[in-house]
Amino acid sequence: MAGSGIELRGVGYSVAGKAILTGIDLHLTESRIGIVGRNGSGKTSLLRVMAGLVAPSVGTVTVAGKDPARDRRAMLAQVGILFQNPDHQILFPTVGEELAFGLTQMGQSAKAARMAARALLANEGRAHWESAATHTLSQGQRQYLCLLAILAMQPATLLLDEPFAALDLPSQARLRRKLAGLGQQIITISHDPEAVADCDRVIWLEGGRVAMDGPAGPVLAAFTGEMARIGGLDADADLAS
């Protein structure tokens, strides 16, 4: 369908003259999509471009037919991004305030947003969190709060940046269980193949370019094979010039 999903055409992104992404052509419509690559391969930059947090240097990005970098308000209902470190995302001193903020940005009154936040927490079995100071929550709890703040705005797509990397095993299990039950499109980036093994489609980024794109099985097999080959080299023995 025209205008559906996230579409990138000829996208490139550079910082201070250094190319981070080059020649990205993708149409992302599947329910569960994984993006893998080594550190520095451009994964997080790609998510930021898709979310409209930064504009591409060249090419075009559309989300449901709109430019995410130019129409940030419309994107609140279309795309939510969850970063690896929740401390880079949490803005307010209490849980209730954090959950209500996005809803007020979407046009709800302060009272309606507070009531919606309270109902969301009650539905999650966490009504007692409402007045809790955000800095008192554990790492896993703060990550969960960030996810709830995004879900409160009911975006069509979730962009997840290494969502499990900083979590202990019980927190990972809780987050996986929550994500599995969601109806939104979910795009997850990770350097860990296991994190995206169940995805409908996996994209492998290497040096800011798409190295491979297709079903999870063959893409992850190729990716892990290449990572094993690189790991067998003593490539980091030399200092960068």
PDB file of C-alpha atoms in Angstrom:
ATOM      1  CA  MET A   1       0.000   0.000   0.000  1.00  0.00           C
ATOM      2  CA  ALA A   2       1.366   3.437  -0.924  1.00  0.00           C
ATOM      3  CA  GLY A   3       2.479   5.405   2.129  1.00  0.00           C
ATOM      4  CA  SER A   4       2.573   2.371   4.423  1.00  0.00           C
ATOM      5  CA  GLY A   5       5.498   1.453   6.633  1.00  0.00           C
ATOM      6  CA  ILE A   6       8.861   3.199   6.692  1.00  0.00           C
ATOM      7  CA  GLU A   7      10.563   3.882   3.376  1.00  0.00           C
ATOM      8  CA  LEU A   8      14.123   5.060   2.792  1.00  0.00           C
ATOM      9  CA  ARG A   9      15.269   5.966  -0.714  1.00  0.00           C
ATOM     10  CA  GLY A  10      18.922   6.668  -1.438  1.00  0.00           C
ATOM     11  CA  VAL A  11      19.500   7.705   2.169  1.00  0.00           C
ATOM     12  CA  GLY A  12      22.901   8.900   3.243  1.00  0.00           C
ATOM     13  CA  TYR A  13      23.873  10.509   6.534  1.00  0.00           C
ATOM     14  CA  SER A  14      27.158  12.267   7.273  1.00  0.00           C
ATOM     15  CA  VAL A  15      28.615  14.006  10.324  1.00  0.00           C
ATOM     16  CA  ALA A  16      31.439  16.537   9.922  1.00  0.00           C
ATOM     17  CA  GLY A  17      32.070  15.202   6.436  1.00  0.00           C
ATOM     18  CA  LYS A  18      32.277  11.569   7.544  1.00  0.00           C
ATOM     19  CA  ALA A  19      29.769   9.202   5.939  1.00  0.00           C
ATOM     20  CA  ILE A  20      27.824   7.221   8.548  1.00  0.00           C
ATOM     21  CA  LEU A  21      25.147   5.800   6.211  1.00  0.00           C
ATOM     22  CA  THR A  22      25.418   5.393   2.443  1.00  0.00           C
ATOM     23  CA  GLY A  23      22.921   4.346  -0.226  1.00  0.00           C
ATOM     24  CA  ILE A  24      20.204   2.975   2.067  1.00  0.00           C
ATOM     25  CA  ASP A  25      17.133   1.755   0.144  1.00  0.00           C
ATOM     26  CA  LEU A  26      14.605   0.002   2.363  1.00  0.00           C
ATOM     27  CA  HIS A  27      10.838  -0.423   2.586  1.00  0.00           C
ATOM     28  CA  LEU A  28       9.988  -1.714   6.050  1.00  0.00           C
ATOM     29  CA  THR A  29       6.514  -3.192   6.366  1.00  0.00           C
ATOM     30  CA  GLU A  30       7.034  -6.478   8.239  1.00  0.00           C
ATOM     31  CA  SER A  31       5.765  -6.848  11.795  1.00  0.00           C
ATOM     32  CA  ARG A  32       9.138  -7.786  13.324  1.00  0.00           C
ATOM     33  CA  ILE A  33      12.364  -6.528  11.778  1.00  0.00           C
ATOM     34  CA  GLY A  34      15.892  -6.858  13.117  1.00  0.00           C
ATOM     35  CA  ILE A  35      18.931  -4.782  12.197  1.00  0.00           C
ATOM     36  CA  VAL A  36      22.324  -6.252  13.056  1.00  0.00           C
ATOM     37  CA  GLY A  37      25.876  -5.028  12.698  1.00  0.00           C
ATOM     38  CA  ARG A  38      29.069  -4.381  14.546  1.00  0.00           C
ATOM     39  CA  ASN A  39      29.507  -1.359  16.799  1.00  0.00           C
ATOM     40  CA  GLY A  40      29.977   1.646  14.548  1.00  0.00           C
ATOM     41  CA  SER A  41      28.149   0.108  11.591  1.00  0.00           C
ATOM     42  CA  GLY A  42      25.495   2.847  11.585  1.00  0.00           C
ATOM     43  CA  LYS A  43      22.647   1.013  13.320  1.00  0.00           C
ATOM     44  CA  THR A  44      21.732   3.717  15.822  1.00  0.00           C
ATOM     45  CA  SER A  45      22.105   6.448  13.199  1.00  0.00           C
ATOM     46  CA  LEU A  46      19.685   4.542  10.975  1.00  0.00           C
ATOM     47  CA  LEU A  47      17.109   4.390  13.767  1.00  0.00           C
ATOM     48  CA  ARG A  48      17.525   8.107  14.475  1.00  0.00           C
ATOM     49  CA  VAL A  49      16.977   8.889  10.797  1.00  0.00           C
ATOM     50  CA  MET A  50      13.858   6.702  10.711  1.00  0.00           C
ATOM     51  CA  ALA A  51      12.479   8.387  13.830  1.00  0.00           C
ATOM     52  CA  GLY A  52      13.110  11.863  12.421  1.00  0.00           C
ATOM     53  CA  LEU A  53      15.525  12.797  15.208  1.00  0.00           C
ATOM     54  CA  VAL A  54      18.022  13.680  12.493  1.00  0.00           C
ATOM     55  CA  ALA A  55      17.420  14.378   8.809  1.00  0.00           C
ATOM     56  CA  PRO A  56      19.309  12.433   6.144  1.00  0.00           C
ATOM     57  CA  SER A  57      22.113  14.293   4.391  1.00  0.00           C
ATOM     58  CA  VAL A  58      20.837  12.930   1.070  1.00  0.00           C
ATOM     59  CA  GLY A  59      17.818  10.883   0.024  1.00  0.00           C
ATOM     60  CA  THR A  60      14.327  10.728   1.487  1.00  0.00           C
ATOM     61  CA  VAL A  61      12.626   9.071   4.456  1.00  0.00           C
ATOM     62  CA  THR A  62       8.874   8.677   4.788  1.00  0.00           C
ATOM     63  CA  VAL A  63       6.864   7.181   7.628  1.00  0.00           C
ATOM     64  CA  ALA A  64       3.251   6.484   6.663  1.00  0.00           C
ATOM     65  CA  GLY A  65       3.874   8.848   3.756  1.00  0.00           C
ATOM     66  CA  LYS A  66       5.227  11.742   5.859  1.00  0.00           C
ATOM     67  CA  ASP A  67       8.719  13.128   6.410  1.00  0.00           C
ATOM     68  CA  PRO A  68       9.549  12.329  10.066  1.00  0.00           C
ATOM     69  CA  ALA A  69      12.169  15.072  10.411  1.00  0.00           C
ATOM     70  CA  ARG A  70       9.759  17.775   9.219  1.00  0.00           C
ATOM     71  CA  ASP A  71       6.581  16.665  10.979  1.00  0.00           C
ATOM     72  CA  ARG A  72       7.658  15.705  14.479  1.00  0.00           C
ATOM     73  CA  ARG A  73       4.166  16.147  15.951  1.00  0.00           C
ATOM     74  CA  ALA A  74       2.652  13.677  13.502  1.00  0.00           C
ATOM     75  CA  MET A  75       5.414  11.212  14.344  1.00  0.00           C
ATOM     76  CA  LEU A  76       4.337  11.007  17.990  1.00  0.00           C
ATOM     77  CA  ALA A  77       1.484   8.743  16.853  1.00  0.00           C
ATOM     78  CA  GLN A  78       3.627   6.901  14.317  1.00  0.00           C
ATOM     79  CA  VAL A  79       7.054   6.137  15.800  1.00  0.00           C
ATOM     80  CA  GLY A  80       8.402   5.640  19.310  1.00  0.00           C
ATOM     81  CA  ILE A  81      12.104   5.070  19.938  1.00  0.00           C
ATOM     82  CA  LEU A  82      13.535   3.248  22.957  1.00  0.00           C
ATOM     83  CA  PHE A  83      17.222   3.904  23.567  1.00  0.00           C
ATOM     84  CA  GLN A  84      19.672   1.536  25.229  1.00  0.00           C
ATOM     85  CA  ASN A  85      20.254   3.844  28.204  1.00  0.00           C
ATOM     86  CA  PRO A  86      16.999   4.959  29.864  1.00  0.00           C
ATOM     87  CA  ASP A  87      18.837   7.811  31.604  1.00  0.00           C
ATOM     88  CA  HIS A  88      19.200   9.436  28.173  1.00  0.00           C
ATOM     89  CA  GLN A  89      15.422   9.357  27.797  1.00  0.00           C
ATOM     90  CA  ILE A  90      13.841  10.088  31.197  1.00  0.00           C
ATOM     91  CA  LEU A  91      13.122  13.799  31.699  1.00  0.00           C
ATOM     92  CA  PHE A  92      10.932  14.096  34.796  1.00  0.00           C
ATOM     93  CA  PRO A  93      11.432  13.432  38.527  1.00  0.00           C
ATOM     94  CA  THR A  94       8.424  11.149  39.024  1.00  0.00           C
ATOM     95  CA  VAL A  95       6.995   8.219  37.101  1.00  0.00           C
ATOM     96  CA  GLY A  96       3.567   9.824  36.729  1.00  0.00           C
ATOM     97  CA  GLU A  97       5.044  12.995  35.235  1.00  0.00           C
ATOM     98  CA  GLU A  98       7.197  11.019  32.830  1.00  0.00           C
ATOM     99  CA  LEU A  99       4.238   9.028  31.542  1.00  0.00           C
ATOM    100  CA  ALA A 100       1.997  12.090  31.209  1.00  0.00           C
ATOM    101  CA  PHE A 101       4.489  14.210  29.275  1.00  0.00           C
ATOM    102  CA  GLY A 102       4.108  12.547  25.881  1.00  0.00           C
ATOM    103  CA  LEU A 103       0.332  12.658  26.147  1.00  0.00           C
ATOM    104  CA  THR A 104       0.350  16.408  26.763  1.00  0.00           C
ATOM    105  CA  GLN A 105       2.647  16.761  23.747  1.00  0.00           C
ATOM    106  CA  MET A 106      -0.068  15.033  21.726  1.00  0.00           C
ATOM    107  CA  GLY A 107      -2.622  17.600  22.854  1.00  0.00           C
ATOM    108  CA  GLN A 108      -4.219  16.063  25.950  1.00  0.00           C
ATOM    109  CA  SER A 109      -4.894  18.293  28.928  1.00  0.00           C
ATOM    110  CA  ALA A 110      -2.659  17.896  31.966  1.00  0.00           C
ATOM    111  CA  LYS A 111      -5.551  16.354  33.903  1.00  0.00           C
ATOM    112  CA  ALA A 112      -6.431  13.868  31.160  1.00  0.00           C
ATOM    113  CA  ALA A 113      -2.773  12.913  30.751  1.00  0.00           C
ATOM    114  CA  ARG A 114      -2.402  12.279  34.501  1.00  0.00           C
ATOM    115  CA  MET A 115      -5.504  10.107  34.504  1.00  0.00           C
ATOM    116  CA  ALA A 116      -4.294   8.138  31.487  1.00  0.00           C
ATOM    117  CA  ALA A 117      -0.896   7.623  33.119  1.00  0.00           C
ATOM    118  CA  ARG A 118      -2.572   6.401  36.307  1.00  0.00           C
ATOM    119  CA  ALA A 119      -4.765   3.977  34.345  1.00  0.00           C
ATOM    120  CA  LEU A 120      -1.765   2.661  32.397  1.00  0.00           C
ATOM    121  CA  LEU A 121       0.172   1.960  35.588  1.00  0.00           C
ATOM    122  CA  ALA A 122      -2.828   0.269  37.190  1.00  0.00           C
ATOM    123  CA  ASN A 123      -3.251  -1.922  34.124  1.00  0.00           C
ATOM    124  CA  GLU A 124       0.415  -2.916  34.406  1.00  0.00           C
ATOM    125  CA  GLY A 125       0.064  -3.772  38.101  1.00  0.00           C
ATOM    126  CA  ARG A 126       2.310  -0.840  38.971  1.00  0.00           C
ATOM    127  CA  ALA A 127      -0.101   1.745  40.384  1.00  0.00           C
ATOM    128  CA  HIS A 128       2.316   2.284  43.279  1.00  0.00           C
ATOM    129  CA  TRP A 129       4.910   3.621  40.825  1.00  0.00           C
ATOM    130  CA  GLU A 130       2.989   6.833  40.087  1.00  0.00           C
ATOM    131  CA  SER A 131       4.615   9.064  42.700  1.00  0.00           C
ATOM    132  CA  ALA A 132       7.932   7.183  42.795  1.00  0.00           C
ATOM    133  CA  ALA A 133      11.062   9.147  41.983  1.00  0.00           C
ATOM    134  CA  THR A 134      12.427   7.941  38.664  1.00  0.00           C
ATOM    135  CA  HIS A 135      15.996   7.879  40.002  1.00  0.00           C
ATOM    136  CA  THR A 136      14.996   5.281  42.608  1.00  0.00           C
ATOM    137  CA  LEU A 137      13.976   2.725  39.975  1.00  0.00           C
ATOM    138  CA  SER A 138      16.369  -0.035  38.949  1.00  0.00           C
ATOM    139  CA  GLN A 139      17.916  -0.067  35.473  1.00  0.00           C
ATOM    140  CA  GLY A 140      15.334  -2.579  34.301  1.00  0.00           C
ATOM    141  CA  GLN A 141      12.474  -0.617  35.847  1.00  0.00           C
ATOM    142  CA  ARG A 142      13.642   2.621  34.200  1.00  0.00           C
ATOM    143  CA  GLN A 143      13.849   0.851  30.839  1.00  0.00           C
ATOM    144  CA  TYR A 144      10.319  -0.479  31.375  1.00  0.00           C
ATOM    145  CA  LEU A 145       9.118   3.019  32.286  1.00  0.00           C
ATOM    146  CA  CYS A 146      10.546   4.385  29.038  1.00  0.00           C
ATOM    147  CA  LEU A 147       8.700   1.694  27.108  1.00  0.00           C
ATOM    148  CA  LEU A 148       5.439   2.475  28.927  1.00  0.00           C
ATOM    149  CA  ALA A 149       5.869   6.181  28.167  1.00  0.00           C
ATOM    150  CA  ILE A 150       6.153   5.318  24.489  1.00  0.00           C
ATOM    151  CA  LEU A 151       3.242   2.887  24.539  1.00  0.00           C
ATOM    152  CA  ALA A 152       1.039   5.503  26.221  1.00  0.00           C
ATOM    153  CA  MET A 153       1.168   7.436  22.933  1.00  0.00           C
ATOM    154  CA  GLN A 154       0.155   4.300  20.981  1.00  0.00           C
ATOM    155  CA  PRO A 155       2.622   4.654  18.089  1.00  0.00           C
ATOM    156  CA  ALA A 156       2.286   2.343  15.093  1.00  0.00           C
ATOM    157  CA  THR A 157       5.997   1.426  15.149  1.00  0.00           C
ATOM    158  CA  LEU A 158       8.531   0.897  17.937  1.00  0.00           C
ATOM    159  CA  LEU A 159      12.233   1.399  17.243  1.00  0.00           C
ATOM    160  CA  LEU A 160      14.383  -0.388  19.809  1.00  0.00           C
ATOM    161  CA  ASP A 161      18.097   0.413  20.191  1.00  0.00           C
ATOM    162  CA  GLU A 162      19.893  -2.525  21.874  1.00  0.00           C
ATOM    163  CA  PRO A 163      16.976  -2.899  24.314  1.00  0.00           C
ATOM    164  CA  PHE A 164      18.418  -5.863  26.231  1.00  0.00           C
ATOM    165  CA  ALA A 165      22.096  -4.916  26.369  1.00  0.00           C
ATOM    166  CA  ALA A 166      22.155  -3.280  29.816  1.00  0.00           C
ATOM    167  CA  LEU A 167      19.567  -5.525  31.516  1.00  0.00           C
ATOM    168  CA  ASP A 168      20.022  -8.499  33.805  1.00  0.00           C
ATOM    169  CA  LEU A 169      18.384 -11.780  32.807  1.00  0.00           C
ATOM    170  CA  PRO A 170      15.104 -11.362  34.751  1.00  0.00           C
ATOM    171  CA  SER A 171      14.672  -7.846  33.333  1.00  0.00           C
ATOM    172  CA  GLN A 172      15.379  -9.162  29.837  1.00  0.00           C
ATOM    173  CA  ALA A 173      12.741 -11.856  30.282  1.00  0.00           C
ATOM    174  CA  ARG A 174      10.127  -9.329  31.433  1.00  0.00           C
ATOM    175  CA  LEU A 175      10.879  -6.983  28.545  1.00  0.00           C
ATOM    176  CA  ARG A 176      10.783  -9.800  25.977  1.00  0.00           C
ATOM    177  CA  ARG A 177       7.426 -10.963  27.347  1.00  0.00           C
ATOM    178  CA  LYS A 178       5.987  -7.452  27.128  1.00  0.00           C
ATOM    179  CA  LEU A 179       7.263  -6.889  23.580  1.00  0.00           C
ATOM    180  CA  ALA A 180       5.972 -10.270  22.386  1.00  0.00           C
ATOM    181  CA  GLY A 181       2.428  -9.289  23.287  1.00  0.00           C
ATOM    182  CA  LEU A 182       2.412  -5.969  21.441  1.00  0.00           C
ATOM    183  CA  GLY A 183       0.588  -5.425  18.159  1.00  0.00           C
ATOM    184  CA  GLN A 184       2.868  -2.658  16.889  1.00  0.00           C
ATOM    185  CA  GLN A 185       5.515  -3.070  14.233  1.00  0.00           C
ATOM    186  CA  ILE A 186       8.810  -3.496  16.097  1.00  0.00           C
ATOM    187  CA  ILE A 187      12.227  -2.766  14.597  1.00  0.00           C
ATOM    188  CA  THR A 188      15.077  -3.884  16.829  1.00  0.00           C
ATOM    189  CA  ILE A 189      18.752  -3.117  16.374  1.00  0.00           C
ATOM    190  CA  SER A 190      21.383  -5.267  18.029  1.00  0.00           C
ATOM    191  CA  HIS A 191      24.879  -6.646  17.674  1.00  0.00           C
ATOM    192  CA  ASP A 192      23.544  -9.887  19.242  1.00  0.00           C
ATOM    193  CA  PRO A 193      21.964 -12.278  16.699  1.00  0.00           C
ATOM    194  CA  GLU A 194      19.860 -13.974  19.382  1.00  0.00           C
ATOM    195  CA  ALA A 195      17.999 -10.712  20.040  1.00  0.00           C
ATOM    196  CA  VAL A 196      16.539 -10.723  16.504  1.00  0.00           C
ATOM    197  CA  ALA A 197      16.468 -14.439  15.676  1.00  0.00           C
ATOM    198  CA  ASP A 198      12.659 -14.562  15.723  1.00  0.00           C
ATOM    199  CA  CYS A 199      12.185 -11.571  13.406  1.00  0.00           C
ATOM    200  CA  ASP A 200      10.384 -11.838  10.075  1.00  0.00           C
ATOM    201  CA  ARG A 201      13.208  -9.967   8.360  1.00  0.00           C
ATOM    202  CA  VAL A 202      16.785  -9.078   9.282  1.00  0.00           C
ATOM    203  CA  ILE A 203      19.000  -6.382   7.760  1.00  0.00           C
ATOM    204  CA  TRP A 204      22.778  -6.556   8.188  1.00  0.00           C
ATOM    205  CA  LEU A 205      24.574  -3.215   8.177  1.00  0.00           C
ATOM    206  CA  GLU A 206      28.312  -3.095   7.515  1.00  0.00           C
ATOM    207  CA  GLY A 207      30.164   0.187   7.241  1.00  0.00           C
ATOM    208  CA  GLY A 208      26.935   2.139   6.924  1.00  0.00           C
ATOM    209  CA  ARG A 209      25.667   0.071   3.978  1.00  0.00           C
ATOM    210  CA  VAL A 210      23.204  -2.807   3.697  1.00  0.00           C
ATOM    211  CA  ALA A 211      25.345  -5.929   3.403  1.00  0.00           C
ATOM    212  CA  MET A 212      22.415  -8.375   3.364  1.00  0.00           C
ATOM    213  CA  ASP A 213      18.645  -8.232   3.745  1.00  0.00           C
ATOM    214  CA  GLY A 214      16.204 -11.118   4.014  1.00  0.00           C
ATOM    215  CA  PRO A 215      14.814 -13.858   6.283  1.00  0.00           C
ATOM    216  CA  ALA A 216      16.449 -14.102   9.687  1.00  0.00           C
ATOM    217  CA  GLY A 217      18.012 -17.550   9.205  1.00  0.00           C
ATOM    218  CA  PRO A 218      20.315 -16.961   6.227  1.00  0.00           C
ATOM    219  CA  VAL A 219      21.148 -13.359   7.131  1.00  0.00           C
ATOM    220  CA  LEU A 220      22.149 -14.222  10.688  1.00  0.00           C
ATOM    221  CA  ALA A 221      24.126 -17.251   9.516  1.00  0.00           C
ATOM    222  CA  ALA A 222      26.103 -15.054   7.135  1.00  0.00           C
ATOM    223  CA  PHE A 223      26.547 -12.340   9.756  1.00  0.00           C
ATOM    224  CA  THR A 224      27.770 -14.669  12.512  1.00  0.00           C
ATOM    225  CA  GLY A 225      30.099 -16.409  10.071  1.00  0.00           C
ATOM    226  CA  GLU A 226      31.676 -13.112   9.056  1.00  0.00           C
ATOM    227  CA  MET A 227      31.952 -11.946  12.675  1.00  0.00           C
ATOM    228  CA  ALA A 228      33.710 -15.217  13.545  1.00  0.00           C
ATOM    229  CA  ARG A 229      36.115 -14.689  10.649  1.00  0.00           C
ATOM    230  CA  ILE A 230      36.881 -11.143  11.735  1.00  0.00           C
ATOM    231  CA  GLY A 231      37.262 -12.264  15.330  1.00  0.00           C
ATOM    232  CA  GLY A 232      39.896 -14.733  14.238  1.00  0.00           C
ATOM    233  CA  LEU A 233      42.054 -11.912  12.916  1.00  0.00           C
ATOM    234  CA  ASP A 234      44.306  -9.745  15.035  1.00  0.00           C
ATOM    235  CA  ALA A 235      42.823  -6.719  13.346  1.00  0.00           C
ATOM    236  CA  ASP A 236      42.819  -4.470  16.404  1.00  0.00           C
ATOM    237  CA  ALA A 237      46.553  -4.791  17.049  1.00  0.00           C
ATOM    238  CA  ASP A 238      47.373  -1.719  14.958  1.00  0.00           C
ATOM    239  CA  LEU A 239      46.622   1.816  16.064  1.00  0.00           C
ATOM    240  CA  ALA A 240      44.188   3.708  13.889  1.00  0.00           C
ATOM    241  CA  SER A 241      45.873   6.199  11.615  1.00  0.00           C
TER     242      SER A 241
END
